[in-house]
C-alpha positions as CSV (number, residue, x, y, z in Angstrom):
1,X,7.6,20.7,-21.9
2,X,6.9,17.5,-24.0
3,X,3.5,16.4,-21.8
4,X,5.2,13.1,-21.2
5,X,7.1,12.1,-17.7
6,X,8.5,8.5,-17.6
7,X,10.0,7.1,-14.4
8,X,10.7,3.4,-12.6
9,X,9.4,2.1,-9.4
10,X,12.5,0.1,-10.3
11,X,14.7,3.2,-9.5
12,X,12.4,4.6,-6.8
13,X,12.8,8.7,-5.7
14,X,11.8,7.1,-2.1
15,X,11.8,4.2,-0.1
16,X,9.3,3.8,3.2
17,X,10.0,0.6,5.1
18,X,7.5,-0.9,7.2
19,X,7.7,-1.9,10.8
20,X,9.7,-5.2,11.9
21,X,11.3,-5.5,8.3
22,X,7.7,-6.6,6.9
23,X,8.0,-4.8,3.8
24,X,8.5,-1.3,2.2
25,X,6.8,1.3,-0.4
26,X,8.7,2.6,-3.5
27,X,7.4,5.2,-4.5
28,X,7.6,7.8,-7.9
29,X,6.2,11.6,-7.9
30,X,4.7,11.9,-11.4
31,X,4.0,15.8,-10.9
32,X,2.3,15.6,-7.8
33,X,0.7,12.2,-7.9
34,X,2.6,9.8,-6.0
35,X,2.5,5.9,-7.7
36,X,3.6,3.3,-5.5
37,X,5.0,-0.2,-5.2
38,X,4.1,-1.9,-1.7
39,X,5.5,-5.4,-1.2
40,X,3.8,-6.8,1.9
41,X,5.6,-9.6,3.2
42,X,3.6,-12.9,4.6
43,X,2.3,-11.9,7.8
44,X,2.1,-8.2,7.0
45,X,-1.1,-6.7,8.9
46,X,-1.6,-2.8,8.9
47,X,-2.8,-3.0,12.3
48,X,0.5,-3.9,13.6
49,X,3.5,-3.0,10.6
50,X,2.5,1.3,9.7
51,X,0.2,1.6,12.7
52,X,2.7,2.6,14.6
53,X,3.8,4.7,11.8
54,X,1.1,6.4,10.9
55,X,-0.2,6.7,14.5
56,X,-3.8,6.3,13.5
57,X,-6.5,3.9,14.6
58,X,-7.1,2.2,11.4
59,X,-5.8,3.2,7.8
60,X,-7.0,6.8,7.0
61,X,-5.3,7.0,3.5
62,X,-7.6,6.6,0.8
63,X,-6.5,3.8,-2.1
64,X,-6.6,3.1,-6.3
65,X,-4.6,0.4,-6.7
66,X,-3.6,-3.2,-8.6
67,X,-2.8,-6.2,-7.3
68,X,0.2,-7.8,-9.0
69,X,0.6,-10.8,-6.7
70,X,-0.4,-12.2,-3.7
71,X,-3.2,-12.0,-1.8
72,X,-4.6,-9.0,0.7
73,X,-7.0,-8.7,2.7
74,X,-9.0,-5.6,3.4
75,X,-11.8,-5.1,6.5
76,X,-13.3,-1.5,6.9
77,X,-14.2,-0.1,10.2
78,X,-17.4,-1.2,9.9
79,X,-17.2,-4.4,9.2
80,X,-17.1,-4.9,5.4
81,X,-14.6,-7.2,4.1
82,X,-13.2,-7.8,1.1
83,X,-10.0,-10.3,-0.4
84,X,-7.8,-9.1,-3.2
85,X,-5.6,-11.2,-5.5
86,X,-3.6,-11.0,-8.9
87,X,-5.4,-8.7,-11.5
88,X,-8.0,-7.0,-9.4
89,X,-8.4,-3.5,-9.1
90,X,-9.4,-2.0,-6.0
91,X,-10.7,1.1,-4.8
92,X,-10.8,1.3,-0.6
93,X,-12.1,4.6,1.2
94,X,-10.6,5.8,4.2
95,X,-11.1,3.7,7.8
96,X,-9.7,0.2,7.4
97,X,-7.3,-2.8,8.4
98,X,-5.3,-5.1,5.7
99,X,-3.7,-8.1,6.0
100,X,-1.7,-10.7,3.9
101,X,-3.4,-13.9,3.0
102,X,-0.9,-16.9,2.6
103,X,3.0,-17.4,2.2
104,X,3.5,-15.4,-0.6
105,X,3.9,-11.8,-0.6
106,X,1.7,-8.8,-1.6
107,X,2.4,-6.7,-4.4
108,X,0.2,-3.6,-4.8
109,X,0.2,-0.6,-7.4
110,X,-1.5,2.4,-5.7
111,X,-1.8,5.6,-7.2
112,X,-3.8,7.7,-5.1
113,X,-3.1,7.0,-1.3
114,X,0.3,6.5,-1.1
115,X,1.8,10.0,-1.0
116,X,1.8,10.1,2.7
117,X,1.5,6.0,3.5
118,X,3.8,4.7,6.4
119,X,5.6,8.2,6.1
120,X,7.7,8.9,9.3
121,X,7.9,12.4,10.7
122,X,11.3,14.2,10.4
């Protein structure tokens, strides 16, 4: 083995779509890490589009992501909150809500929570 893997979230091994057609995650396995794409269309909230998929009270998946476009926001459980837009990097622990800001959608890069995000159960 050559030590390098190269794959596409263009060509995707998986597609998750979100509730109400607000979205979907593509996602990659690069050897057991899971790298996502997550396009969050305007209007997308956690709270009410992978909610009822991930049948939690808030988001319990932990995130390193990008933010390619669009704006997010993100609110912890207790309170802290925090908007994202084009270039930043983000880190967000366990225990929060998000939400698209404006018309344009979200485009996220995550490459450590995504492996079991808005994943439905067989």
């Amino acid at each position: 083995m050559s030590g390098l893997l190269r794959k596409s979230l263009e060509t995707p091994e998986e597609v998750r779509p979100f509730e109400a057609g607000m979205g979907q995650l593509a996602l990659v396995d690069m050897d057991g890490i899971a790298v996502g794409r997550a396009t969050f269309e305007p209007g997308w909230r956690w709270s009410e589009h992978v909610k009822p998929i991930a049948g939690t009270d808030s988001c319990q998946a932990p995130h390193a992501g990008y933010c390619v476009s669009g704006r997010i926001t993100v609110r912890m459980d207790d309170g802290d909150e925090q908007e994202f837009g084009p270039g930043d990097v983000m880190t967000v622990a366990p225990g929060h809500d998000a939400w698209v800001v404006g018309d344009e959608p979200c485009v996220l890069l995550d490459w450590q929570g995504y492996a079991d995000y808005a994943k439905r159960s067989a």
